[in-house]
Amino acid sequence: MHDYKVPSGLFLNFVADEWNGTWGDGARDFTGDFYVEMAKDLERAKFDYVLI
């Protein structure tokens, strides 16, 4: 029996918000907090990698 570990990962993407549309939020600065929190949560869940 082999001790083979299946790697676990998550694929994320970054999309710029609409600047002047109905649902636009271009005036707010992008801080990246979502991605930092997501990385912390995935590390706690023992994920091997995150691709952005």
mmCIF file with all atom_site columns, C-alpha atoms in Angstrom:
data_model
loop_
_atom_site.group_PDB
_atom_site.id
_atom_site.type_symbol
_atom_site.label_atom_id
_atom_site.label_alt_id
_atom_site.label_comp_id
_atom_site.label_asym_id
_atom_site.label_entity_id
_atom_site.label_seq_id
_atom_site.pdbx_PDB_ins_code
_atom_site.Cartn_x
_atom_site.Cartn_y
_atom_site.Cartn_z
_atom_site.occupancy
_atom_site.B_iso_or_equiv
_atom_site.pdbx_formal_charge
_atom_site.auth_seq_id
_atom_site.auth_comp_id
_atom_site.auth_asym_id
_atom_site.auth_atom_id
_atom_site.pdbx_PDB_model_num
ATOM 1  C CA . MET A 1 1  ? 0.000   0.000  0.000   1.00 0.00 ? 1  MET A CA 1
ATOM 2  C CA . HIS A 1 2  ? 1.372   3.395  -0.968  1.00 0.00 ? 2  HIS A CA 1
ATOM 3  C CA . ASP A 1 3  ? 1.108   6.452  1.246   1.00 0.00 ? 3  ASP A CA 1
ATOM 4  C CA . TYR A 1 4  ? -0.049  8.783  -1.501  1.00 0.00 ? 4  TYR A CA 1
ATOM 5  C CA . LYS A 1 5  ? -1.554  12.112 -0.488  1.00 0.00 ? 5  LYS A CA 1
ATOM 6  C CA . VAL A 1 6  ? -3.959  13.772 -2.901  1.00 0.00 ? 6  VAL A CA 1
ATOM 7  C CA . PRO A 1 7  ? -3.119  17.501 -2.957  1.00 0.00 ? 7  PRO A CA 1
ATOM 8  C CA . SER A 1 8  ? -5.957  19.851 -2.122  1.00 0.00 ? 8  SER A CA 1
ATOM 9  C CA . GLY A 1 9  ? -6.096  23.305 -3.627  1.00 0.00 ? 9  GLY A CA 1
ATOM 10 C CA . LEU A 1 10 ? -8.387  26.142 -4.530  1.00 0.00 ? 10 LEU A CA 1
ATOM 11 C CA . PHE A 1 11 ? -8.528  28.303 -7.642  1.00 0.00 ? 11 PHE A CA 1
ATOM 12 C CA . LEU A 1 12 ? -9.499  31.960 -7.158  1.00 0.00 ? 12 LEU A CA 1
ATOM 13 C CA . ASN A 1 13 ? -9.655  34.802 -9.641  1.00 0.00 ? 13 ASN A CA 1
ATOM 14 C CA . PHE A 1 14 ? -9.398  38.565 -9.480  1.00 0.00 ? 14 PHE A CA 1
ATOM 15 C CA . VAL A 1 15 ? -11.804 40.697 -11.477 1.00 0.00 ? 15 VAL A CA 1
ATOM 16 C CA . ALA A 1 16 ? -11.799 44.480 -11.427 1.00 0.00 ? 16 ALA A CA 1
ATOM 17 C CA . ASP A 1 17 ? -15.073 46.087 -10.369 1.00 0.00 ? 17 ASP A CA 1
ATOM 18 C CA . GLU A 1 18 ? -17.110 48.244 -12.678 1.00 0.00 ? 18 GLU A CA 1
ATOM 19 C CA . TRP A 1 19 ? -16.076 51.852 -12.095 1.00 0.00 ? 19 TRP A CA 1
ATOM 20 C CA . ASN A 1 20 ? -19.112 53.873 -13.094 1.00 0.00 ? 20 ASN A CA 1
ATOM 21 C CA . GLY A 1 21 ? -21.963 51.394 -13.553 1.00 0.00 ? 21 GLY A CA 1
ATOM 22 C CA . THR A 1 22 ? -25.067 50.819 -11.496 1.00 0.00 ? 22 THR A CA 1
ATOM 23 C CA . TRP A 1 23 ? -23.309 48.359 -9.201  1.00 0.00 ? 23 TRP A CA 1
ATOM 24 C CA . GLY A 1 24 ? -19.923 50.068 -9.462  1.00 0.00 ? 24 GLY A CA 1
ATOM 25 C CA . ASP A 1 25 ? -17.721 50.445 -6.438  1.00 0.00 ? 25 ASP A CA 1
ATOM 26 C CA . GLY A 1 26 ? -14.731 52.122 -8.032  1.00 0.00 ? 26 GLY A CA 1
ATOM 27 C CA . ALA A 1 27 ? -14.340 54.764 -5.344  1.00 0.00 ? 27 ALA A CA 1
ATOM 28 C CA . ARG A 1 28 ? -13.480 52.194 -2.686  1.00 0.00 ? 28 ARG A CA 1
ATOM 29 C CA . ASP A 1 29 ? -9.804  51.227 -2.413  1.00 0.00 ? 29 ASP A CA 1
ATOM 30 C CA . PHE A 1 30 ? -8.848  47.603 -2.974  1.00 0.00 ? 30 PHE A CA 1
ATOM 31 C CA . THR A 1 31 ? -7.071  46.232 0.084   1.00 0.00 ? 31 THR A CA 1
ATOM 32 C CA . GLY A 1 32 ? -6.879  42.507 -0.663  1.00 0.00 ? 32 GLY A CA 1
ATOM 33 C CA . ASP A 1 33 ? -8.295  41.592 2.744   1.00 0.00 ? 33 ASP A CA 1
ATOM 34 C CA . PHE A 1 34 ? -10.573 38.970 1.167   1.00 0.00 ? 34 PHE A CA 1
ATOM 35 C CA . TYR A 1 35 ? -7.586  37.075 -0.237  1.00 0.00 ? 35 TYR A CA 1
ATOM 36 C CA . VAL A 1 36 ? -5.611  37.311 3.003   1.00 0.00 ? 36 VAL A CA 1
ATOM 37 C CA . GLU A 1 37 ? -8.527  35.949 5.034   1.00 0.00 ? 37 GLU A CA 1
ATOM 38 C CA . MET A 1 38 ? -9.178  33.228 2.442   1.00 0.00 ? 38 MET A CA 1
ATOM 39 C CA . ALA A 1 39 ? -5.516  32.140 2.584   1.00 0.00 ? 39 ALA A CA 1
ATOM 40 C CA . LYS A 1 40 ? -5.630  31.996 6.393   1.00 0.00 ? 40 LYS A CA 1
ATOM 41 C CA . ASP A 1 41 ? -8.822  29.922 6.326   1.00 0.00 ? 41 ASP A CA 1
ATOM 42 C CA . LEU A 1 42 ? -7.413  27.512 3.739   1.00 0.00 ? 42 LEU A CA 1
ATOM 43 C CA . GLU A 1 43 ? -4.190  27.113 5.715   1.00 0.00 ? 43 GLU A CA 1
ATOM 44 C CA . ARG A 1 44 ? -6.222  26.285 8.803   1.00 0.00 ? 44 ARG A CA 1
ATOM 45 C CA . ALA A 1 45 ? -8.138  23.703 6.712   1.00 0.00 ? 45 ALA A CA 1
ATOM 46 C CA . LYS A 1 46 ? -4.792  22.114 5.662   1.00 0.00 ? 46 LYS A CA 1
ATOM 47 C CA . PHE A 1 47 ? -5.072  23.011 1.959   1.00 0.00 ? 47 PHE A CA 1
ATOM 48 C CA . ASP A 1 48 ? -1.836  22.643 0.017   1.00 0.00 ? 48 ASP A CA 1
ATOM 49 C CA . TYR A 1 49 ? -2.091  25.599 -2.366  1.00 0.00 ? 49 TYR A CA 1
ATOM 50 C CA . VAL A 1 50 ? -4.145  28.525 -3.649  1.00 0.00 ? 50 VAL A CA 1
ATOM 51 C CA . LEU A 1 51 ? -3.912  29.756 -7.234  1.00 0.00 ? 51 LEU A CA 1
ATOM 52 C CA . ILE A 1 52 ? -5.020  33.322 -7.884  1.00 0.00 ? 52 ILE A CA 1
#
